[in-house]
């Protein structure tokens, strides 16, 4: 018992003398400050990292919104463009009445042939439309109707080419142009007025686009057509034929990434 008390007494005195030493107390205080400093610094780093992540998320959200607004405006401009609207109607309906764009009505008003009963409405004729989209202009291309078809088709393709530029420069996903894919599908897999596949029209469209625009524009139309084929159901064209057409053309057309 006395031995235990002695040991405790000695230990107590040793601890007391140790704490009475200024250098030891300073070491303890320094260690405490160092631990607290590390804790504070680590907490600040974590807070800064969280702020950076949040800022990156906000930036990505803002960029996504900006891109979607850009795409929405372009698609809206296309839908409101009278020339593009005519091509939409031709590719979709293939016959029936269509409004003549206002700035082209003068050609119908000035025409003295008597072949046109209205300067504001034309009756879509699929065969005439296809014939007007030729690389080499035929003799009657200056007639108001072929001239209107050709002019409007150029307006449509100009918008398409703009989307290709957007994809390359602004890193916009082509899927964002989903509303446009139906009409691209009709370029690759056109139907005639009997709702039958028109391979002659498909070849004419391809030759015209490659000749007067470029392979990249045609390749983009192929991609949009493939997207439409994969996401939507098109009862007018068999899936097997659409796949075959796209597969054949994709082998000859340069890839989008290579441009």
XYZ file of C-alpha atoms in Angstrom:
259
model
C 0.000 0.000 0.000
C 2.755 2.399 1.011
C 4.654 1.478 -2.203
C 1.614 2.409 -4.316
C 1.262 5.726 -2.516
C 4.929 6.449 -3.034
C 4.724 5.700 -6.764
C 1.652 7.937 -7.107
C 3.373 10.709 -5.186
C 6.468 10.516 -7.345
C 4.376 10.515 -10.527
C 2.360 13.506 -9.350
C 5.475 15.482 -8.510
C 6.999 14.597 -11.907
C 3.903 15.760 -13.745
C 3.765 18.925 -11.667
C 7.381 19.741 -12.420
C 6.833 18.985 -16.097
C 3.894 21.379 -16.410
C 5.920 23.931 -14.486
C 8.483 23.849 -17.300
C 7.709 26.725 -19.757
C 9.112 24.889 -22.780
C 6.797 21.903 -22.238
C 3.710 24.083 -21.850
C 4.686 25.995 -24.977
C 5.052 22.754 -26.900
C 1.572 21.682 -25.870
C 0.092 25.022 -26.869
C 1.920 24.934 -30.200
C 0.635 21.427 -30.901
C -2.905 22.510 -30.029
C -2.719 25.513 -32.303
C -1.270 23.377 -35.112
C -4.098 20.806 -34.869
C -6.704 23.557 -34.820
C -5.007 25.212 -37.799
C -5.049 22.015 -39.824
C -8.720 21.478 -38.982
C -9.621 25.034 -39.976
C -7.608 24.868 -43.202
C -9.150 21.534 -44.148
C -12.607 22.928 -43.529
C -11.870 25.962 -45.700
C -10.581 23.755 -48.505
C -13.721 21.621 -48.354
C -15.939 24.723 -48.433
C -13.990 26.149 -51.375
C -14.247 22.847 -53.246
C -18.003 22.764 -52.659
C -18.344 26.331 -53.916
C -16.369 25.470 -57.060
C -18.600 22.449 -57.713
C -21.740 24.532 -57.212
C -20.392 27.262 -59.523
C -19.584 24.639 -62.189
C -23.096 23.202 -61.913
C -24.637 26.657 -62.271
C -22.398 27.349 -65.283
C -23.376 24.064 -66.942
C -27.056 24.727 -66.281
C -26.756 28.217 -67.738
C -24.912 26.952 -70.827
C -27.523 24.222 -71.331
C -30.269 26.823 -71.083
C -28.471 29.134 -73.515
C -28.012 26.320 -76.033
C -31.638 25.233 -75.739
C -32.784 28.830 -76.228
C -30.540 29.167 -79.261
C -31.949 25.984 -80.768
C -35.511 26.983 -79.905
C -35.051 30.329 -81.683
C -33.550 28.729 -84.783
C -36.355 26.171 -85.026
C -38.894 28.931 -84.468
C -37.300 31.004 -87.233
C -37.509 28.013 -89.553
C -41.162 27.374 -88.735
C -41.984 31.046 -89.331
C -40.050 31.278 -92.582
C -42.523 31.097 -95.468
C -40.084 29.384 -97.811
C -39.133 26.712 -95.281
C -42.797 26.203 -94.408
C -43.504 25.459 -98.075
C -40.811 22.764 -98.103
C -42.179 21.342 -94.868
C -45.569 21.064 -96.557
C -44.171 19.514 -99.739
C -42.056 16.898 -97.922
C -44.883 16.005 -95.565
C -48.029 16.222 -97.718
C -46.590 15.780 -101.248
C -49.804 17.165 -102.766
C -52.604 19.590 -101.984
C -52.576 23.391 -101.614
C -49.708 25.437 -100.196
C -49.184 29.133 -99.629
C -46.750 30.858 -101.973
C -44.197 32.966 -100.052
C -45.057 36.646 -100.322
C -41.777 37.696 -101.910
C -42.261 35.095 -104.677
C -45.877 35.955 -105.493
C -44.777 38.634 -107.930
C -43.445 35.933 -110.292
C -46.928 34.449 -110.467
C -48.560 37.846 -110.871
C -46.274 38.743 -113.779
C -46.580 35.355 -115.502
C -48.607 35.657 -118.727
C -48.785 31.971 -119.595
C -52.164 31.524 -117.965
C -50.980 28.337 -116.268
C -51.409 29.730 -112.783
C -54.828 30.542 -111.411
C -53.565 32.171 -108.215
C -50.552 34.172 -107.131
C -50.984 33.174 -103.484
C -51.713 29.429 -103.558
C -50.148 26.641 -105.576
C -51.139 23.016 -105.816
C -48.235 20.803 -104.852
C -47.100 18.447 -107.588
C -44.501 16.031 -106.281
C -43.050 15.160 -109.689
C -42.587 18.846 -110.560
C -40.928 19.464 -107.207
C -38.484 16.580 -107.660
C -37.655 17.624 -111.203
C -36.941 21.192 -110.066
C -34.316 19.932 -107.587
C -31.764 19.039 -110.235
C -28.085 19.905 -110.212
C -28.357 21.006 -113.842
C -31.286 23.349 -114.351
C -33.790 22.169 -116.936
C -35.269 24.418 -119.599
C -38.371 25.277 -117.593
C -36.691 26.114 -114.296
C -37.626 29.818 -114.598
C -41.332 28.980 -114.594
C -42.801 30.360 -111.333
C -43.540 26.959 -109.772
C -40.156 25.223 -110.374
C -38.385 28.452 -109.455
C -40.395 28.646 -106.215
C -39.623 25.032 -105.308
C -35.915 25.461 -105.968
C -35.673 28.772 -104.114
C -37.537 27.442 -101.081
C -35.484 24.255 -100.991
C -32.337 26.399 -100.886
C -33.752 28.332 -97.919
C -34.476 25.065 -96.125
C -30.947 23.773 -96.763
C -29.409 27.050 -95.630
C -31.046 26.590 -92.253
C -29.809 23.010 -92.142
C -26.285 24.160 -92.906
C -26.556 26.702 -90.091
C -27.340 23.938 -87.612
C -24.174 22.130 -88.716
C -22.184 25.274 -87.951
C -23.871 25.513 -84.548
C -22.962 21.934 -83.707
C -19.318 22.516 -84.521
C -18.842 25.969 -82.965
C -21.156 25.900 -79.933
C -20.921 22.192 -79.092
C -24.682 21.754 -79.408
C -25.944 18.190 -79.377
C -27.658 17.388 -82.678
C -30.424 15.634 -80.715
C -31.556 19.084 -79.571
C -32.756 19.612 -83.137
C -35.147 16.665 -82.811
C -38.056 18.626 -84.304
C -36.071 18.916 -87.514
C -35.310 15.208 -87.843
C -38.647 14.293 -89.460
C -37.952 16.508 -92.469
C -34.373 15.267 -92.683
C -35.855 11.776 -92.736
C -38.039 12.831 -95.649
C -34.937 13.979 -97.532
C -33.243 10.608 -97.094
C -36.421 8.529 -97.473
C -38.833 10.632 -99.559
C -42.290 9.399 -100.455
C -44.130 10.279 -103.631
C -47.730 11.447 -103.830
C -48.839 7.779 -103.716
C -47.002 7.393 -100.391
C -44.465 5.074 -101.985
C -40.669 5.307 -101.539
C -39.144 7.529 -104.209
C -35.537 6.501 -104.809
C -35.129 8.891 -107.733
C -36.028 11.809 -105.479
C -33.618 10.559 -102.816
C -30.748 10.530 -105.314
C -31.654 13.958 -106.680
C -31.758 15.467 -103.190
C -28.395 13.930 -102.339
C -26.721 15.139 -105.554
C -28.121 18.641 -105.098
C -27.030 18.971 -101.458
C -23.525 17.635 -102.065
C -23.066 19.807 -105.172
C -24.374 23.127 -103.851
C -23.704 22.733 -100.128
C -21.251 20.081 -98.882
C -20.804 16.521 -97.681
C -20.948 17.652 -94.060
C -24.445 19.060 -94.508
C -25.659 15.892 -96.176
C -23.982 13.770 -93.508
C -25.791 15.747 -90.814
C -29.111 15.105 -92.554
C -28.236 11.402 -92.553
C -27.577 11.497 -88.835
C -30.862 13.278 -88.152
C -32.690 10.729 -90.276
C -31.052 7.913 -88.360
C -32.026 9.556 -85.068
C -35.638 9.881 -86.213
C -35.628 6.279 -87.359
C -34.335 5.078 -83.999
C -36.641 7.153 -81.804
C -39.875 7.522 -83.751
C -42.007 5.120 -85.729
C -42.408 5.965 -89.392
C -45.192 3.858 -90.906
C -44.625 5.266 -94.401
C -41.172 3.758 -94.933
C -40.089 0.295 -93.887
C -37.413 0.285 -91.241
C -35.315 -2.204 -93.204
C -35.215 0.035 -96.292
C -34.424 3.122 -94.229
C -31.570 1.265 -92.529
C -30.223 0.105 -95.888
C -30.299 3.589 -97.401
C -28.602 5.152 -94.409
C -26.011 2.377 -94.175
C -25.059 2.717 -97.850
C -24.791 6.491 -97.716
C -22.898 6.558 -94.430
C -20.175 4.464 -96.035
C -19.643 7.026 -98.801
C -20.231 10.213 -96.795
C -17.448 11.576 -94.541
C -18.082 11.351 -90.819
C -19.227 14.464 -88.989
C -16.372 14.220 -86.512
C -13.793 14.362 -89.298
C -14.829 17.844 -90.326
